[in-house]
GROMACS .gro file of C-alpha atoms in nm:
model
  249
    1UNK     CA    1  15.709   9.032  -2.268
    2UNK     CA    2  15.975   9.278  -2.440
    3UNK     CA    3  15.618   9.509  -2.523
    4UNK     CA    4  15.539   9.491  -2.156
    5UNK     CA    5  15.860   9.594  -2.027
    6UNK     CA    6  15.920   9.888  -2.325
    7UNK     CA    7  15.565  10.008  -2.180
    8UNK     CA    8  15.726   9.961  -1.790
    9UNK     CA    9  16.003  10.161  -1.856
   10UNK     CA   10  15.786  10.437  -2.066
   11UNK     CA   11  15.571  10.479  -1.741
   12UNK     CA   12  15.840  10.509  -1.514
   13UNK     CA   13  16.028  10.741  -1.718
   14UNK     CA   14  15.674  10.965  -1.719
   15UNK     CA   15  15.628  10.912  -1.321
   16UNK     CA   16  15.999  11.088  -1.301
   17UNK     CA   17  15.947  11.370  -1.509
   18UNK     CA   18  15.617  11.402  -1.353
   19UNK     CA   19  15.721  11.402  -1.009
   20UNK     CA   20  16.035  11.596  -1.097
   21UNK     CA   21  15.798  11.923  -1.258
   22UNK     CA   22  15.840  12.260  -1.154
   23UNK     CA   23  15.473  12.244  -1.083
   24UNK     CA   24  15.450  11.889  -0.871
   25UNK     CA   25  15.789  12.017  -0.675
   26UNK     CA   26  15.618  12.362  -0.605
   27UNK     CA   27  15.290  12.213  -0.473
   28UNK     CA   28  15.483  11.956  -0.233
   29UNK     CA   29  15.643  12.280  -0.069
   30UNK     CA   30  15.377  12.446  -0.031
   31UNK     CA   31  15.228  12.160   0.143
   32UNK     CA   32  15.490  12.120   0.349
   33UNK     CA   33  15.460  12.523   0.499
   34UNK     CA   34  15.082  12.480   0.502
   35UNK     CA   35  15.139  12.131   0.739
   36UNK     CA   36  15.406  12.367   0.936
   37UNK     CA   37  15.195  12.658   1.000
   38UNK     CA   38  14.856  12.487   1.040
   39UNK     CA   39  15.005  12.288   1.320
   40UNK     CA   40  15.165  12.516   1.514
   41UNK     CA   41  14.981  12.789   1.517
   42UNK     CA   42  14.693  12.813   1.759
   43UNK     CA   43  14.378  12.813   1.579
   44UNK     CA   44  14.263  13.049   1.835
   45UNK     CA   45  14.499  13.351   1.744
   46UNK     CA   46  14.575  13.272   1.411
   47UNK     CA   47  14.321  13.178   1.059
   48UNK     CA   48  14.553  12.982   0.775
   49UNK     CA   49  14.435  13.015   0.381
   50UNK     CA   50  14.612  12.867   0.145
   51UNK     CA   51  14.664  12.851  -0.270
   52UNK     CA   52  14.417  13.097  -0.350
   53UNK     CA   53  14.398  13.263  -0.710
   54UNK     CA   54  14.258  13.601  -0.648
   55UNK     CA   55  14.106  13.840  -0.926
   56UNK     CA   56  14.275  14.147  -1.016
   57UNK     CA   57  14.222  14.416  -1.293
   58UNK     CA   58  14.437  14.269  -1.515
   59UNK     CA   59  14.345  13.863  -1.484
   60UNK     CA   60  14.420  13.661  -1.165
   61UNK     CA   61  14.712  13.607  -0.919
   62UNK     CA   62  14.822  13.313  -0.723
   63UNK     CA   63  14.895  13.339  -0.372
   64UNK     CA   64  15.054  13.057  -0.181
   65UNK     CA   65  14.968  13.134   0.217
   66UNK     CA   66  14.821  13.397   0.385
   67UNK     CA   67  14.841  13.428   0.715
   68UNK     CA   68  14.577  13.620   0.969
   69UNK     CA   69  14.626  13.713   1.305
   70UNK     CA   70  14.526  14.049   1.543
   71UNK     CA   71  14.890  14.070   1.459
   72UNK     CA   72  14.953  14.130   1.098
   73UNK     CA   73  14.841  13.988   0.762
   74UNK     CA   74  15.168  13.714   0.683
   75UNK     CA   75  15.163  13.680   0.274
   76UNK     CA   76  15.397  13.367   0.174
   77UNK     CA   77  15.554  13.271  -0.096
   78UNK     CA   78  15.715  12.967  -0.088
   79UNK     CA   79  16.020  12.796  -0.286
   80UNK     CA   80  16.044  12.463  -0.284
   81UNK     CA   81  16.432  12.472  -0.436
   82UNK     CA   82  16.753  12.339  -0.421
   83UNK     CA   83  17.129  12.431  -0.496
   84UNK     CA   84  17.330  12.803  -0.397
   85UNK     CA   85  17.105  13.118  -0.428
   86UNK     CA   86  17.236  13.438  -0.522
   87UNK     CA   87  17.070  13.776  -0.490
   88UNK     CA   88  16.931  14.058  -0.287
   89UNK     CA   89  16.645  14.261  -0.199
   90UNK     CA   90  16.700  14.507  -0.525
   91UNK     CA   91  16.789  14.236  -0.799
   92UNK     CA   92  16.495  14.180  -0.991
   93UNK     CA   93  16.646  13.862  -1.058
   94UNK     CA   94  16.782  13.568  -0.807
   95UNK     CA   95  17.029  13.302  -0.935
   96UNK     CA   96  17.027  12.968  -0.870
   97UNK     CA   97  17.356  12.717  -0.879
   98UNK     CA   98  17.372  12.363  -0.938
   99UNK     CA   99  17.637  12.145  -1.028
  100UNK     CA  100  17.779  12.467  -1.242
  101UNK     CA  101  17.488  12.495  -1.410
  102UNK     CA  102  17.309  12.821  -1.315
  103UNK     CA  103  16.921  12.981  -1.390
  104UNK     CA  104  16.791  13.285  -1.308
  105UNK     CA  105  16.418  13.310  -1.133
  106UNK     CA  106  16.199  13.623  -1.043
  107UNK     CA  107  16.326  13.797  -0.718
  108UNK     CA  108  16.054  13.620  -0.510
  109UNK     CA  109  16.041  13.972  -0.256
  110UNK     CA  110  15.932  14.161  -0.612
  111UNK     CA  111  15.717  13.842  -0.703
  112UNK     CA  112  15.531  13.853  -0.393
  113UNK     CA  113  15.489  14.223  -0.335
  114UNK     CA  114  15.244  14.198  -0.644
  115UNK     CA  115  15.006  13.960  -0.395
  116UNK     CA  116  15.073  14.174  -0.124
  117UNK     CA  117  14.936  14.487  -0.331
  118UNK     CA  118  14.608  14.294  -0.411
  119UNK     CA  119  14.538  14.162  -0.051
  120UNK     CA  120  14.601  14.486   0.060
  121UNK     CA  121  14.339  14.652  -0.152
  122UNK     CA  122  14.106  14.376  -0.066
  123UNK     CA  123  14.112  14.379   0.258
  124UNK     CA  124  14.130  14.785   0.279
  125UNK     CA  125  14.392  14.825   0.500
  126UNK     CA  126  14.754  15.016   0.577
  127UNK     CA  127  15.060  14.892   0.425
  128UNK     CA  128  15.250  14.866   0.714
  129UNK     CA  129  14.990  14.618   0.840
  130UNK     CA  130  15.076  14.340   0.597
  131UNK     CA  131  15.375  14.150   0.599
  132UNK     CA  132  15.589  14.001   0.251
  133UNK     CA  133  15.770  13.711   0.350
  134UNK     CA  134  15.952  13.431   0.109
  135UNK     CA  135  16.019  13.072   0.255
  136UNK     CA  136  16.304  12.832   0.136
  137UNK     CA  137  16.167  12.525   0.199
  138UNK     CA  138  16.398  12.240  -0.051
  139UNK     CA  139  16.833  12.240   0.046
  140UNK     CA  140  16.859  12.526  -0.143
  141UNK     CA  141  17.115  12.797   0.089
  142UNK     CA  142  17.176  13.105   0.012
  143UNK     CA  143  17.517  13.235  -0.097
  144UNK     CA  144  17.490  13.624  -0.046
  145UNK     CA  145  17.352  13.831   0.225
  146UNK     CA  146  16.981  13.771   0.238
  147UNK     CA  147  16.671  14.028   0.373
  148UNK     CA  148  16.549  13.944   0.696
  149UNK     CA  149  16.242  13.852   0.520
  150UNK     CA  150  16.368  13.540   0.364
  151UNK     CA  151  16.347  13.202   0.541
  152UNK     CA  152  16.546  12.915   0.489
  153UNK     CA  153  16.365  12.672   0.711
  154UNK     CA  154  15.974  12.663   0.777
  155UNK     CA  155  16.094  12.683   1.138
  156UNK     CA  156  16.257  13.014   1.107
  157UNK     CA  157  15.906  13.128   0.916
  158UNK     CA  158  15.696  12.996   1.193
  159UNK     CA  159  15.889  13.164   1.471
  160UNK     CA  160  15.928  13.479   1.295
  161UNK     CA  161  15.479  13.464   1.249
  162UNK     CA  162  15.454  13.344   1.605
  163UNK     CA  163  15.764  13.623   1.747
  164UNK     CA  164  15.482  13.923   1.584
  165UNK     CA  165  15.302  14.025   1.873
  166UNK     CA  166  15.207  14.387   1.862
  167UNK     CA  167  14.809  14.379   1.799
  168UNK     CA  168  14.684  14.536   1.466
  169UNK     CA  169  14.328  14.432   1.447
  170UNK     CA  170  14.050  14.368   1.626
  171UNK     CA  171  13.923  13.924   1.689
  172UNK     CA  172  13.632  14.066   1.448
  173UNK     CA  173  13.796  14.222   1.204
  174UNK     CA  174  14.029  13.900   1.143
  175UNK     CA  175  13.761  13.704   1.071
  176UNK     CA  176  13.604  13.943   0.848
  177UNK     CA  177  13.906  13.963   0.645
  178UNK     CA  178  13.893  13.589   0.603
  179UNK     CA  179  13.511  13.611   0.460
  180UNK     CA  180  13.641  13.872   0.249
  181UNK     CA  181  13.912  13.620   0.073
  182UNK     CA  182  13.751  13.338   0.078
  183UNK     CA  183  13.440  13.509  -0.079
  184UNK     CA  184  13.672  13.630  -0.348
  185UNK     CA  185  13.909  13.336  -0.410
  186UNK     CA  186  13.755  13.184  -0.715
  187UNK     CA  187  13.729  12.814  -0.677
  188UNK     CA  188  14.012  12.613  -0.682
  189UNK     CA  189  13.971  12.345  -0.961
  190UNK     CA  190  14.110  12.287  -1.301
  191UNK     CA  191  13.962  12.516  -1.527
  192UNK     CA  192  14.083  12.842  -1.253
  193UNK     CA  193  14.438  12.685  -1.274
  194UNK     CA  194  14.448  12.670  -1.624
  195UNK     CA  195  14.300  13.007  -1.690
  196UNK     CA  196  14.578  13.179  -1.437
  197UNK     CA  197  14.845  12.963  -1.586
  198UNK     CA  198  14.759  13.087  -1.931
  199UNK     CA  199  14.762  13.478  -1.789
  200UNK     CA  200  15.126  13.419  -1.643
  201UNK     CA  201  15.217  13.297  -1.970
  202UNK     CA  202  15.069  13.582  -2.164
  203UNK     CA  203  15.249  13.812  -1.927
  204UNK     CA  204  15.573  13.686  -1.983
  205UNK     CA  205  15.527  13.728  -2.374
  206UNK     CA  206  15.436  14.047  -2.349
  207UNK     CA  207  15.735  14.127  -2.131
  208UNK     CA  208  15.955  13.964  -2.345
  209UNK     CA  209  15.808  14.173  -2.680
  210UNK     CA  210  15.743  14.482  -2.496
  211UNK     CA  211  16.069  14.700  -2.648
  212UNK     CA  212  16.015  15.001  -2.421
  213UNK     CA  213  16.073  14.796  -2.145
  214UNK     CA  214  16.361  14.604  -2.007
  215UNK     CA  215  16.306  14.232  -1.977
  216UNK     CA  216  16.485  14.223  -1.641
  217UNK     CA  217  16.371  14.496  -1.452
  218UNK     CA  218  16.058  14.612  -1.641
  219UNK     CA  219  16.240  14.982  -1.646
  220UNK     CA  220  16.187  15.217  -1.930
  221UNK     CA  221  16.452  15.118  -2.264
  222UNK     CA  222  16.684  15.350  -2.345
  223UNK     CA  223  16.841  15.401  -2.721
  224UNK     CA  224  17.257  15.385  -2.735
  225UNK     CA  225  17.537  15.237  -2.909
  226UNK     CA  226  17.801  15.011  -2.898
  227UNK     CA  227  18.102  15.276  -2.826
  228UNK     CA  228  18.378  14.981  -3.091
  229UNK     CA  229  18.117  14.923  -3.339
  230UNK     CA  230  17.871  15.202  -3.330
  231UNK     CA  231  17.569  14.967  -3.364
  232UNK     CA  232  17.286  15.043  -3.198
  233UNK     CA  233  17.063  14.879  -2.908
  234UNK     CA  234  16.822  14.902  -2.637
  235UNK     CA  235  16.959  14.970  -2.278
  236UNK     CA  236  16.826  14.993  -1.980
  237UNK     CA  237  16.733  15.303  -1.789
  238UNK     CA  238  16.877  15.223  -1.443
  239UNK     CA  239  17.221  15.135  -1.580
  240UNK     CA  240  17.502  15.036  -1.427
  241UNK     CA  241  17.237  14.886  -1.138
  242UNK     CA  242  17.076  14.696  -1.431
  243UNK     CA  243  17.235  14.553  -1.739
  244UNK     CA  244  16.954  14.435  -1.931
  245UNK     CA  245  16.952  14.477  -2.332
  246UNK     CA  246  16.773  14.459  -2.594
  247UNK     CA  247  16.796  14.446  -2.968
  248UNK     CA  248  16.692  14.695  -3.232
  249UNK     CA  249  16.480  14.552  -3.492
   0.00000   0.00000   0.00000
C-alpha cells in the first residue's frame, strides 16, 4: 500500500512538471491561436499553416502560424505567458515579472523577424508584403508601451488579420505560396523536433562563447576598462543603448 501510494505521488508530481514545461505550455498556445484563426477566418479568403520547421542555410527554424491571404502573408509568433512584460520594439531582450521574481526572454519582434526573413525568401516576394506579428495569448499584460504589432488577446490578432484589406496577391498566387511551404516544411514528427531543438541549443552556445559578440544584442565587443579599478572587459558596441558585458579571459 505505502509502495503504491510513494509511486501515486511520483506520477503526479511528473504529470505537473510535465504539464507545467515551457514546451507543453507553448504548444497549448499555439493551439489555442490556431483554433482562433482557423475558425474565424473564411476558408475562402484566407489558407492557415501551422508549426512548421522550415530549412535554412544554417539548420532549421520553427515557425508557429502563417497566415495567407490576397492580403498579406501574417507570420505569428505566439506566447503562451503569464505575469508583467517589460520591453519595446528595440530591446533585444523582454522581461517578464512574477511574484518579484523576474526573467528575461528574446524580444519576440527580433525572434520572429528571423522567420519572416526565410518565408520571405521562400516565397520570393517584397518585404512590405509580409507581416511580423507576436500574440500574448496566457494573463501575461504588458507594463510599458508596446508596438502595434503585439497582441494581447487572440481577438485583437484576429481583427487586426481580418481589418488587412488592401489586395497584394493574386487567388493563384496564394495558393501557390502554400504548395511552396508545405512542399518545404519537413515533416513534422519526432526526429525533425529533436534535430531543430538541438540547432537552437547549439546556437545559444555559440552565442554565449562567441567573445566578439555581445550576448544580448549580438553587436560587435568592444575592449575597455573599469575607470576605479582599471581592469579590463568586454563592452558592448552600442553602449549606453546596450549594457551587455563580457569577461576577459
Amino acid at each position: 500500500m505505502e509502495l503504491l501510494l510513494v509511486l501515486l505521488a511520483v506520477g503526479v508530481a511528473f504529470l505537473y512538471f510535465y504539464l507545467k514545461s515551457p514546451t507543453v505550455i507553448g504548444a497549448e498556445g499555439e493551439r489555442r491561436v490556431n483554433a482562433t484563426l482557423s475558425r474565424k477566418l473564411d476558408e475562402q479568403d484566407y489558407i492557415l499553416l501551422e508549426d512548421l520547421t522550415l530549412p535554412t542555410s544554417h539548420g532549421t527554424t520553427q515557425v508557429d502560424h502563417i497566415v495567407l491571404s490576397r492580403f498579406g502573408v501574417f507570420v505569428i509568433e505566439t506566447k503562451n505567458m503569464s505575469g508583467w512584460i517589460f520591453g519595446g520594439k528595440t530591446q533585444a531582450r523582454w522581461t517578464q515579472v512574477m511574484r518579484r521574481h523576474k526573467s528575461q526572454f528574446q524580444n519576440p519582434l527580433r525572434q520572429n523577424y528571423h522567420h519572416v526573413k526565410v518565408v520571405q525568401d521562400l516565397l520570393g516576394v517584397r518585404p512590405d508584403q509580409l507581416e511580423n506579428l507576436v500574440a500574448f495569448v496566457g494573463s501575461a499584460e504588458p507594463k510599458t508601451e508596446m508596438p502595434a504589432n503585439v497582441f494581447w488577446s487572440r481577438r485583437d490578432l484576429l481583427n487586426y488579420v481580418a481589418s488587412r484589406t488592401a489586395v497584394r496577391f493574386t487567388e493563384n498566387e496564394v495558393h501557390d505560396f502554400a504548395r511552396k511551404l508545405r512542399s518545404s516544411a519537413l515533416d513534422a514528427n519526432k526526429e525533425t523536433r529533436r534535430a531543430h531543438v538541438q540547432h537552437v541549443r547549439e546556437k545559444a552556445i555559440q552565442k554565449e562563447t562567441d567573445l566578439t559578440k555581445c550576448p544580448r544584442c549580438g553587436s560587435k565587443m568592444i575592449e575597455r576598462a573599469n575607470r576605479k579599478t582599471g581592469q579590463t572587459f568586454y563592452g558592448c558596441s552600442r553602449y549606453p543603448k546596450c549594457h551587455g558585458t563580457r569577461k576577459v579571459k
